[in-house]
Coordinates of C-alpha atoms in Angstrom, one line a residue:
M1 CA -29.2 -75.8 53.3
Q2 CA -29.0 -76.3 49.5
R3 CA -27.6 -73.1 47.9
T4 CA -29.1 -71.9 44.7
P5 CA -27.6 -69.3 42.3
T6 CA -30.4 -66.9 42.9
Q7 CA -29.7 -66.4 46.6
Q8 CA -28.0 -63.1 47.8
A9 CA -25.1 -62.8 50.1
D10 CA -26.1 -63.5 53.7
P11 CA -23.5 -62.9 56.3
A12 CA -25.0 -65.4 58.6
H13 CA -25.0 -68.3 56.1
G14 CA -22.5 -67.4 53.4
T15 CA -24.7 -67.7 50.4
L16 CA -23.5 -65.9 47.3
S17 CA -25.1 -63.7 44.7
T18 CA -23.7 -64.1 41.2
P19 CA -23.7 -62.3 37.8
W20 CA -26.0 -65.1 36.6
A21 CA -28.4 -64.5 39.5
A22 CA -28.5 -60.8 38.8
S23 CA -29.8 -61.4 35.3
G24 CA -32.5 -63.6 36.6
G25 CA -30.9 -66.8 35.5
G26 CA -28.9 -69.4 37.4
A27 CA -26.3 -72.0 36.9
P28 CA -27.8 -75.4 35.7
D29 CA -26.9 -78.5 37.6
L30 CA -23.5 -80.0 36.9
G31 CA -24.9 -82.7 34.6
T32 CA -26.5 -80.1 32.4
I33 CA -23.3 -78.0 32.4
L34 CA -21.2 -80.9 31.3
A35 CA -23.7 -82.3 28.8
P36 CA -21.8 -81.0 25.7
I37 CA -18.8 -83.1 26.8
A38 CA -20.7 -86.1 28.2
A39 CA -19.0 -88.5 25.8
D40 CA -15.6 -87.1 26.5
M41 CA -16.2 -87.4 30.3
Q42 CA -17.2 -91.1 29.8
A43 CA -13.9 -91.6 27.8
V44 CA -12.0 -90.0 30.7
D45 CA -13.6 -92.5 33.1
A46 CA -12.6 -95.4 30.9
V47 CA -9.0 -94.1 30.7
I48 CA -8.9 -93.7 34.5
R49 CA -10.0 -97.2 35.1
E50 CA -7.6 -98.6 32.5
R51 CA -4.6 -96.7 33.7
L52 CA -5.2 -97.3 37.4
S53 CA -5.0 -101.0 36.8
S54 CA -1.9 -102.8 38.1
D55 CA -0.6 -106.3 38.7
V56 CA -0.4 -105.4 42.4
A57 CA -3.6 -106.4 44.0
L58 CA -3.6 -103.8 46.7
I59 CA -3.2 -101.0 44.1
N60 CA -6.3 -102.3 42.3
T61 CA -8.2 -102.5 45.6
I62 CA -7.5 -99.0 46.6
A63 CA -8.0 -97.8 43.0
E64 CA -11.5 -99.2 42.9
Y65 CA -12.2 -97.6 46.3
I66 CA -11.1 -94.2 45.0
I67 CA -13.2 -94.6 41.8
G68 CA -16.1 -95.6 43.9
A69 CA -15.9 -92.4 45.9
G70 CA -17.0 -90.5 42.9
G71 CA -16.3 -86.7 42.8
K72 CA -17.3 -83.9 40.5
R73 CA -14.2 -84.1 38.3
L74 CA -14.2 -80.4 37.7
R75 CA -10.5 -80.3 36.7
P76 CA -10.7 -82.8 33.8
A77 CA -14.0 -81.1 32.8
V78 CA -12.1 -77.8 32.4
V79 CA -9.5 -79.5 30.2
L80 CA -12.2 -81.0 27.9
L81 CA -14.3 -77.8 27.7
V82 CA -11.4 -75.5 27.0
A83 CA -10.1 -77.8 24.2
R84 CA -13.6 -78.0 22.6
A85 CA -14.2 -74.3 23.0
L86 CA -11.0 -73.6 21.1
G87 CA -12.2 -75.9 18.2
Y88 CA -10.1 -78.9 19.0
R89 CA -11.6 -82.0 17.4
G90 CA -9.1 -84.7 18.3
T91 CA -9.0 -87.1 21.2
A92 CA -5.7 -86.3 23.0
H93 CA -7.6 -84.0 25.4
V94 CA -9.1 -87.1 27.0
L95 CA -5.7 -88.4 27.9
L96 CA -4.6 -85.0 29.3
A97 CA -7.8 -84.6 31.3
S98 CA -7.1 -88.0 32.8
V99 CA -3.6 -86.9 33.7
I100 CA -5.0 -83.9 35.5
E101 CA -7.3 -86.1 37.5
F102 CA -4.5 -88.5 38.4
I103 CA -2.4 -85.7 39.7
H104 CA -5.3 -84.4 41.8
T105 CA -6.1 -87.9 43.1
A106 CA -2.5 -88.4 44.2
T107 CA -2.5 -85.1 46.1
L108 CA -5.7 -86.1 47.8
L109 CA -4.2 -89.5 48.9
H110 CA -1.2 -87.7 50.4
D111 CA -3.2 -84.8 51.8
D112 CA -5.5 -87.1 53.8
V113 CA -2.4 -88.8 55.4
V114 CA -0.8 -85.4 56.3
D115 CA -4.0 -84.0 57.6
E116 CA -5.0 -87.3 59.4
S117 CA -8.4 -87.0 57.7
D118 CA -10.8 -89.9 58.0
L119 CA -13.7 -88.6 55.9
R120 CA -13.9 -87.4 52.3
R121 CA -16.8 -87.2 49.9
G122 CA -19.0 -88.7 52.7
R123 CA -17.1 -91.9 53.2
A124 CA -13.9 -93.1 54.9
T125 CA -10.7 -91.9 53.4
A126 CA -8.3 -94.4 51.8
N127 CA -5.9 -94.0 54.7
A128 CA -8.6 -94.6 57.2
R129 CA -9.6 -97.7 55.4
F130 CA -6.3 -99.1 54.2
G131 CA -3.7 -97.3 56.4
N132 CA -1.3 -94.5 55.9
S133 CA 1.5 -96.5 54.3
A134 CA -0.7 -97.9 51.6
S135 CA -2.3 -94.6 50.9
V136 CA 1.1 -92.8 50.5
L137 CA 2.5 -95.6 48.3
V138 CA -0.6 -95.8 46.1
G139 CA -0.5 -92.0 45.8
D140 CA 3.1 -92.4 44.6
F141 CA 1.9 -95.0 42.0
V142 CA -0.8 -92.6 40.8
Y143 CA 1.7 -89.8 40.5
S144 CA 4.1 -91.9 38.5
R145 CA 1.4 -93.3 36.3
S146 CA 0.4 -89.7 35.4
F147 CA 4.1 -89.1 34.3
Q148 CA 3.9 -92.1 32.0
M149 CA 0.7 -90.7 30.5
M150 CA 2.3 -87.3 30.1
V151 CA 5.0 -88.9 27.9
D152 CA 2.2 -90.6 25.9
A153 CA 0.8 -87.2 25.1
G154 CA 4.0 -86.5 23.0
S155 CA 4.3 -82.8 23.7
I156 CA 7.4 -81.4 25.5
R157 CA 5.5 -78.1 26.1
V158 CA 2.6 -80.0 27.8
M159 CA 5.1 -82.0 29.8
R160 CA 6.8 -78.8 31.0
I161 CA 3.5 -77.2 32.0
L162 CA 2.4 -80.3 34.0
A163 CA 5.9 -80.9 35.6
D164 CA 6.0 -77.2 36.7
A165 CA 2.4 -77.5 38.1
T166 CA 3.2 -80.7 40.0
N167 CA 6.3 -79.0 41.5
R168 CA 4.2 -76.0 42.6
I169 CA 1.6 -78.2 44.1
A170 CA 4.3 -79.8 46.3
E171 CA 5.5 -76.4 47.3
G172 CA 2.0 -75.5 48.3
E173 CA 1.7 -78.6 50.5
V174 CA 4.9 -77.6 52.3
L175 CA 3.8 -74.0 52.7
Q176 CA 0.5 -75.2 54.2
L177 CA 2.4 -77.4 56.6
L178 CA 4.4 -74.4 57.7
N179 CA 1.2 -72.4 58.3
V180 CA -0.5 -75.1 60.5
R181 CA -1.5 -73.9 64.0
D182 CA -0.2 -70.4 63.3
P183 CA -2.9 -67.8 64.0
S184 CA -0.6 -65.1 62.6
V185 CA -1.2 -66.4 59.0
D186 CA -2.4 -63.5 56.9
E187 CA -4.1 -63.3 53.5
E188 CA -0.8 -63.2 51.6
R189 CA 0.3 -66.4 53.1
Y190 CA -3.1 -68.0 52.7
F191 CA -3.2 -67.1 49.0
S192 CA 0.4 -68.4 48.5
V193 CA -0.9 -71.8 49.5
V194 CA -4.2 -71.5 47.5
E195 CA -2.3 -70.4 44.4
R196 CA 0.0 -73.4 44.5
K197 CA -2.2 -76.2 45.9
T198 CA -5.5 -75.5 44.1
A199 CA -5.3 -72.8 41.4
T200 CA -2.2 -74.2 39.8
L201 CA -3.8 -77.5 38.6
F202 CA -6.9 -75.7 37.2
E203 CA -4.6 -73.2 35.5
A204 CA -2.4 -76.0 34.0
G205 CA -5.4 -77.9 32.8
A206 CA -6.8 -74.9 30.9
R207 CA -3.3 -74.0 29.5
I208 CA -2.5 -77.5 28.1
S209 CA -5.8 -77.5 26.3
A210 CA -4.9 -74.2 24.6
V211 CA -1.6 -75.7 23.7
L212 CA -3.3 -78.8 22.3
A213 CA -5.6 -76.7 20.3
E214 CA -2.6 -74.7 18.9
A215 CA -4.1 -71.4 20.2
D216 CA -2.1 -68.2 20.1
R217 CA -0.2 -67.2 23.2
T218 CA -2.7 -64.5 24.2
T219 CA -5.6 -67.0 24.1
E220 CA -3.5 -69.5 26.0
D221 CA -2.8 -67.0 28.7
R222 CA -6.5 -66.0 28.9
C223 CA -7.5 -69.7 29.3
A224 CA -4.9 -70.1 32.0
Q225 CA -6.3 -67.0 33.8
Y226 CA -9.7 -68.6 33.7
G227 CA -8.4 -71.8 35.2
A228 CA -6.5 -70.0 38.0
S229 CA -9.3 -67.7 38.9
L230 CA -11.8 -70.6 39.0
G231 CA -9.4 -72.5 41.2
R232 CA -9.1 -69.7 43.6
A233 CA -12.8 -69.2 43.8
F234 CA -13.4 -72.9 44.3
Q235 CA -11.0 -73.0 47.2
I236 CA -12.3 -69.9 48.9
V237 CA -15.9 -71.3 48.8
D238 CA -14.7 -74.7 50.0
D239 CA -13.1 -72.9 53.0
M240 CA -16.3 -70.9 53.6
L241 CA -18.3 -74.1 53.7
D242 CA -16.2 -75.5 56.5
Y243 CA -17.9 -72.9 58.7
S244 CA -21.3 -72.4 57.0
G245 CA -22.1 -75.6 55.2
H246 CA -23.5 -79.0 56.2
T247 CA -21.6 -82.3 56.5
E248 CA -23.8 -84.1 54.0
E249 CA -23.3 -81.2 51.6
I250 CA -19.5 -81.0 51.7
G251 CA -18.7 -84.6 52.3
K252 CA -16.6 -84.0 55.4
R253 CA -17.2 -82.8 59.0
L254 CA -17.7 -79.1 59.6
G255 CA -14.7 -77.6 61.4
D256 CA -12.1 -80.0 60.0
D257 CA -9.9 -77.1 58.9
L258 CA -10.0 -75.6 62.4
R259 CA -9.2 -79.0 64.0
E260 CA -6.3 -79.5 61.6
G261 CA -5.0 -76.0 62.5
K262 CA -5.6 -74.6 59.0
V263 CA -6.1 -70.8 59.1
T264 CA -8.3 -70.1 56.0
L265 CA -9.7 -66.9 54.7
P266 CA -12.9 -66.7 56.8
L267 CA -10.8 -67.3 60.0
I268 CA -8.2 -64.7 58.9
H269 CA -10.9 -62.1 58.5
A270 CA -12.5 -63.0 61.8
L271 CA -9.2 -62.8 63.7
R272 CA -8.7 -59.3 62.2
S273 CA -12.3 -58.1 62.9
A274 CA -13.3 -59.9 66.2
A275 CA -13.4 -58.4 69.6
P276 CA -10.3 -59.2 71.8
E277 CA -12.1 -61.9 73.8
Q278 CA -13.4 -63.5 70.6
R279 CA -10.0 -63.4 69.1
E280 CA -8.5 -65.1 72.1
L281 CA -11.0 -67.9 71.8
V282 CA -10.1 -68.4 68.1
V283 CA -6.3 -68.2 68.6
R284 CA -6.5 -70.8 71.4
A285 CA -8.5 -73.1 69.1
V286 CA -6.1 -72.8 66.2
R287 CA -3.1 -73.5 68.4
E288 CA -4.6 -76.4 70.3
G289 CA -6.7 -78.0 67.6
H290 CA -9.9 -78.1 69.6
G291 CA -12.5 -75.8 71.1
D292 CA -16.1 -74.8 70.9
F293 CA -16.5 -75.0 67.1
D294 CA -20.1 -73.7 67.2
A295 CA -19.0 -70.6 69.1
I296 CA -16.1 -70.0 66.7
A297 CA -18.3 -70.5 63.6
Q298 CA -20.7 -68.0 65.1
I299 CA -17.8 -65.5 65.6
V300 CA -16.8 -66.1 61.9
C301 CA -20.4 -65.3 60.8
D302 CA -21.1 -62.5 63.2
N303 CA -18.0 -60.6 62.0
G304 CA -19.1 -60.8 58.4
S305 CA -16.2 -63.1 57.5
I306 CA -18.3 -65.4 55.3
A307 CA -19.7 -62.5 53.4
Y308 CA -16.2 -61.0 53.0
S309 CA -14.8 -64.3 51.7
G310 CA -17.7 -64.6 49.3
K311 CA -17.0 -61.2 47.8
I312 CA -13.5 -62.2 47.1
A313 CA -14.6 -65.4 45.5
L314 CA -17.0 -63.4 43.3
K315 CA -14.2 -61.2 42.2
E316 CA -12.3 -64.3 41.0
V317 CA -15.4 -65.5 39.2
E318 CA -15.7 -62.1 37.4
A319 CA -12.1 -62.2 36.4
A320 CA -12.5 -65.8 35.1
A321 CA -15.6 -64.8 33.1
G322 CA -13.7 -61.8 31.7
A323 CA -10.9 -64.0 30.5
L324 CA -13.4 -66.0 28.3
R325 CA -14.8 -62.9 26.5
T326 CA -12.5 -63.3 23.5
L327 CA -13.4 -67.0 23.0
P328 CA -15.9 -67.6 20.2
E329 CA -19.5 -68.2 21.4
S330 CA -20.3 -71.9 21.7
E331 CA -22.0 -74.4 24.0
Y332 CA -18.6 -75.1 25.4
R333 CA -17.9 -71.5 26.4
E334 CA -21.3 -71.3 27.9
S335 CA -20.5 -74.4 30.0
L336 CA -17.3 -72.8 31.1
L337 CA -19.2 -69.8 32.3
N338 CA -21.9 -71.9 34.0
L339 CA -19.1 -73.8 35.7
L340 CA -18.1 -70.6 37.4
A341 CA -21.6 -70.2 38.9
F342 CA -21.6 -73.8 40.0
A343 CA -18.2 -73.5 41.7
V344 CA -19.3 -70.6 43.9
V345 CA -22.8 -71.7 44.8
G346 CA -23.0 -75.4 44.3
V347 CA -19.8 -76.7 46.0

């Protein structure tokens, strides 16, 4: 089912209502949202291709495979939009947006190995195609290349923000590993992972743009808040779609989180709300990594866990929108607002 911004929350399917829907409007498609930075996005693509190049043939092969997989590139888009919304008119934001995408790409390469994933964005993962060792090592290459690019940016403050973000992402990976196959994971532990693994990079991207634009600290903090809230909303919806989406829509098999032993927000709520016999079924599936996924997905939906998660995602969207109120009106700010709607209903 293709979700649209005008749909209301439906406990059985997990669709979301948004502030944009309430006013009779809706988020445009991603191409329309990013139209004001189309040239900047093309410049980012060029930098990515150039900086992924290496004298080592295998690196080039895997790099081309990664580029060919596509992706929405929401994180670099946030960097570009925030910089332009704050009046930045230079070109350094293109390099920084590319750095953010490199860090994200490296984490995906490593994630897929740790999770033993074989499908991402509707195609075989790099580790499934080239092996775990190659994926880990090329992930290391992408990480180290991002560090080289940070230096090229020539800002100690930017380097500090990105270094701290990278460290927090690594912490999030370890925390997630500790939570695997543990049905006692609660919302606090879940959000500790989300904050580090997902929200941190969105937050850092928005903050470095504010630094680049020489914004005051209050504005910088508000931009960072926007990024963090967007990241949290994005992750919550992604976790919802694992139970309520479609494989062709999300680019991976439904139930992958459950099979990998990841206890996400919809499952946490279901475990808290389900009848004892339902809870026993879910607990066993989490611990063993297999079970009747359709039955468990029905438990998640029947207990209102999709709707519950959606409400929390919308609170994050509202917080992110509020953080932008002090920014001057512009097509870039409008795109940042529309990106929120896209994140919660179009992922």
